GROMACS .gro file of C-alpha atoms in nm:
model
  159
    1UNK     CA    1  -0.014   0.001   0.019
    2UNK     CA    2   0.119   0.337  -0.065
    3UNK     CA    3   0.020   0.592   0.202
    4UNK     CA    4   0.078   1.001   0.090
    5UNK     CA    5  -0.006   1.271   0.277
    6UNK     CA    6  -0.038   1.601   0.089
    7UNK     CA    7  -0.008   1.911   0.302
    8UNK     CA    8  -0.004   2.275   0.263
    9UNK     CA    9   0.359   2.442   0.371
   10UNK     CA   10   0.674   2.316   0.512
   11UNK     CA   11   0.774   2.276   0.848
   12UNK     CA   12   1.047   2.467   0.971
   13UNK     CA   13   1.050   2.346   1.382
   14UNK     CA   14   1.308   2.042   1.417
   15UNK     CA   15   1.110   1.870   1.647
   16UNK     CA   16   0.824   1.848   1.433
   17UNK     CA   17   1.075   1.745   1.176
   18UNK     CA   18   1.241   1.466   1.365
   19UNK     CA   19   0.877   1.319   1.506
   20UNK     CA   20   0.795   1.309   1.140
   21UNK     CA   21   1.084   1.170   1.021
   22UNK     CA   22   1.062   0.875   1.330
   23UNK     CA   23   0.716   0.785   1.219
   24UNK     CA   24   0.824   0.804   0.862
   25UNK     CA   25   1.091   0.538   0.966
   26UNK     CA   26   0.876   0.317   1.170
   27UNK     CA   27   0.610   0.293   0.869
   28UNK     CA   28   0.859   0.195   0.628
   29UNK     CA   29   0.810  -0.154   0.727
   30UNK     CA   30   0.461  -0.161   0.649
   31UNK     CA   31   0.424   0.099   0.352
   32UNK     CA   32   0.510   0.291   0.092
   33UNK     CA   33   0.498   0.649   0.242
   34UNK     CA   34   0.521   0.994   0.057
   35UNK     CA   35   0.511   1.319   0.213
   36UNK     CA   36   0.436   1.562  -0.034
   37UNK     CA   37   0.411   1.960   0.073
   38UNK     CA   38   0.286   2.224  -0.132
   39UNK     CA   39   0.381   2.609  -0.085
   40UNK     CA   40   0.141   2.791   0.153
   41UNK     CA   41   0.013   3.162   0.122
   42UNK     CA   42   0.077   3.431   0.348
   43UNK     CA   43  -0.232   3.520   0.542
   44UNK     CA   44  -0.236   3.868   0.695
   45UNK     CA   45  -0.408   3.902   1.025
   46UNK     CA   46  -0.745   4.007   1.001
   47UNK     CA   47  -0.815   3.889   0.684
   48UNK     CA   48  -1.135   3.938   0.526
   49UNK     CA   49  -1.339   3.611   0.445
   50UNK     CA   50  -1.307   3.698   0.054
   51UNK     CA   51  -0.951   3.701   0.085
   52UNK     CA   52  -0.908   3.362   0.295
   53UNK     CA   53  -1.147   3.215   0.056
   54UNK     CA   54  -0.894   3.302  -0.230
   55UNK     CA   55  -0.584   3.183  -0.004
   56UNK     CA   56  -0.794   2.853   0.038
   57UNK     CA   57  -0.845   2.832  -0.324
   58UNK     CA   58  -0.475   2.882  -0.438
   59UNK     CA   59  -0.361   2.649  -0.165
   60UNK     CA   60  -0.630   2.390  -0.315
   61UNK     CA   61  -0.515   2.411  -0.672
   62UNK     CA   62  -0.189   2.322  -0.544
   63UNK     CA   63  -0.312   2.006  -0.370
   64UNK     CA   64  -0.554   1.941  -0.650
   65UNK     CA   65  -0.250   1.921  -0.919
   66UNK     CA   66  -0.071   1.643  -0.668
   67UNK     CA   67  -0.406   1.414  -0.629
   68UNK     CA   68  -0.426   1.108  -0.790
   69UNK     CA   69  -0.742   1.009  -0.928
   70UNK     CA   70  -0.715   0.635  -0.876
   71UNK     CA   71  -0.628   0.695  -0.508
   72UNK     CA   72  -0.844   0.699  -0.219
   73UNK     CA   73  -0.880   1.078  -0.113
   74UNK     CA   74  -0.948   1.150   0.268
   75UNK     CA   75  -0.958   1.507   0.376
   76UNK     CA   76  -0.885   1.602   0.723
   77UNK     CA   77  -1.178   1.808   0.806
   78UNK     CA   78  -1.333   1.921   1.128
   79UNK     CA   79  -1.688   1.806   0.967
   80UNK     CA   80  -1.535   1.451   0.866
   81UNK     CA   81  -1.631   1.152   1.063
   82UNK     CA   82  -1.472   1.061   1.350
   83UNK     CA   83  -1.314   0.741   1.404
   84UNK     CA   84  -1.120   0.546   1.679
   85UNK     CA   85  -0.799   0.393   1.621
   86UNK     CA   86  -0.952   0.039   1.549
   87UNK     CA   87  -1.199   0.206   1.321
   88UNK     CA   88  -0.900   0.380   1.110
   89UNK     CA   89  -0.715   0.074   1.124
   90UNK     CA   90  -1.027  -0.141   0.966
   91UNK     CA   91  -1.074   0.135   0.688
   92UNK     CA   92  -0.738   0.124   0.572
   93UNK     CA   93  -0.718  -0.255   0.576
   94UNK     CA   94  -1.060  -0.227   0.414
   95UNK     CA   95  -0.934  -0.030   0.130
   96UNK     CA   96  -0.642  -0.260   0.074
   97UNK     CA   97  -0.860  -0.541   0.040
   98UNK     CA   98  -1.091  -0.379  -0.196
   99UNK     CA   99  -0.799  -0.318  -0.449
  100UNK     CA  100  -0.678   0.013  -0.359
  101UNK     CA  101  -0.347   0.015  -0.342
  102UNK     CA  102  -0.300   0.426  -0.265
  103UNK     CA  103  -0.456   0.635  -0.030
  104UNK     CA  104  -0.388   1.000  -0.013
  105UNK     CA  105  -0.453   1.166   0.334
  106UNK     CA  106  -0.500   1.574   0.233
  107UNK     CA  107  -0.411   1.839   0.534
  108UNK     CA  108  -0.507   2.223   0.461
  109UNK     CA  109  -0.304   2.519   0.561
  110UNK     CA  110  -0.383   2.752   0.868
  111UNK     CA  111  -0.715   2.816   0.719
  112UNK     CA  112  -0.827   2.469   0.613
  113UNK     CA  113  -0.914   2.293   0.291
  114UNK     CA  114  -1.078   2.471  -0.001
  115UNK     CA  115  -1.441   2.384  -0.122
  116UNK     CA  116  -1.280   2.212  -0.421
  117UNK     CA  117  -1.049   1.978  -0.249
  118UNK     CA  118  -1.300   1.860  -0.020
  119UNK     CA  119  -1.565   1.808  -0.325
  120UNK     CA  120  -1.271   1.618  -0.505
  121UNK     CA  121  -1.212   1.393  -0.190
  122UNK     CA  122  -1.349   1.045  -0.144
  123UNK     CA  123  -1.420   1.104   0.264
  124UNK     CA  124  -1.363   1.333   0.526
  125UNK     CA  125  -1.192   1.236   0.853
  126UNK     CA  126  -1.196   1.407   1.175
  127UNK     CA  127  -0.971   1.377   1.446
  128UNK     CA  128  -1.118   1.638   1.683
  129UNK     CA  129  -1.373   1.944   1.706
  130UNK     CA  130  -1.063   2.090   1.826
  131UNK     CA  131  -0.831   2.280   1.603
  132UNK     CA  132  -0.470   2.173   1.560
  133UNK     CA  133  -0.219   2.335   1.405
  134UNK     CA  134  -0.157   2.191   1.065
  135UNK     CA  135   0.199   2.098   1.173
  136UNK     CA  136   0.148   1.915   1.458
  137UNK     CA  137  -0.186   1.745   1.275
  138UNK     CA  138   0.112   1.536   1.030
  139UNK     CA  139   0.261   1.401   1.332
  140UNK     CA  140  -0.080   1.301   1.464
  141UNK     CA  141  -0.165   1.153   1.151
  142UNK     CA  142   0.153   0.948   1.099
  143UNK     CA  143   0.139   0.823   1.451
  144UNK     CA  144  -0.222   0.696   1.370
  145UNK     CA  145  -0.160   0.554   1.059
  146UNK     CA  146   0.157   0.355   1.225
  147UNK     CA  147  -0.103   0.244   1.478
  148UNK     CA  148  -0.352   0.151   1.226
  149UNK     CA  149  -0.071  -0.095   1.081
  150UNK     CA  150   0.018  -0.209   1.436
  151UNK     CA  151  -0.347  -0.283   1.491
  152UNK     CA  152  -0.415  -0.506   1.169
  153UNK     CA  153  -0.079  -0.678   1.212
  154UNK     CA  154  -0.190  -0.778   1.568
  155UNK     CA  155   0.119  -0.664   1.691
  156UNK     CA  156   0.066  -0.485   2.035
  157UNK     CA  157   0.026  -0.076   2.080
  158UNK     CA  158   0.041   0.170   2.340
  159UNK     CA  159  -0.338   0.200   2.424
   0.00000   0.00000   0.00000
């Protein structure tokens, strides 16, 4: 299975990059992992809604250019379906058993995802009603994908 994470912006903080590297290394025994970052747009403080929508559209167009039509596309969105860890594991396993060989998880920038990206996605997944920094969300997502593979492999994982 190939797992791609499409995300907006580069991570500058060493501690986030170290965590991403660690989970990427752990996942290498279970799947082929790809992290694809697209450029983010500068967002002024207190930007009007119209400008925020333009920014999301520009970032969204960059994400759409990286989306694989054959992949299962899962947008991370606050209004998405909430799953527990075994539920995510079952979803990844079910996708593989149904012949899907590529899953793309899509993380927006600080303003979230454009409507175009949300419409082009096959599923929406929410980790919480809370908002997390998009840099942190990459680490949380990688940890949960790793945990999903541990669960489906019947290996112990920390509860």
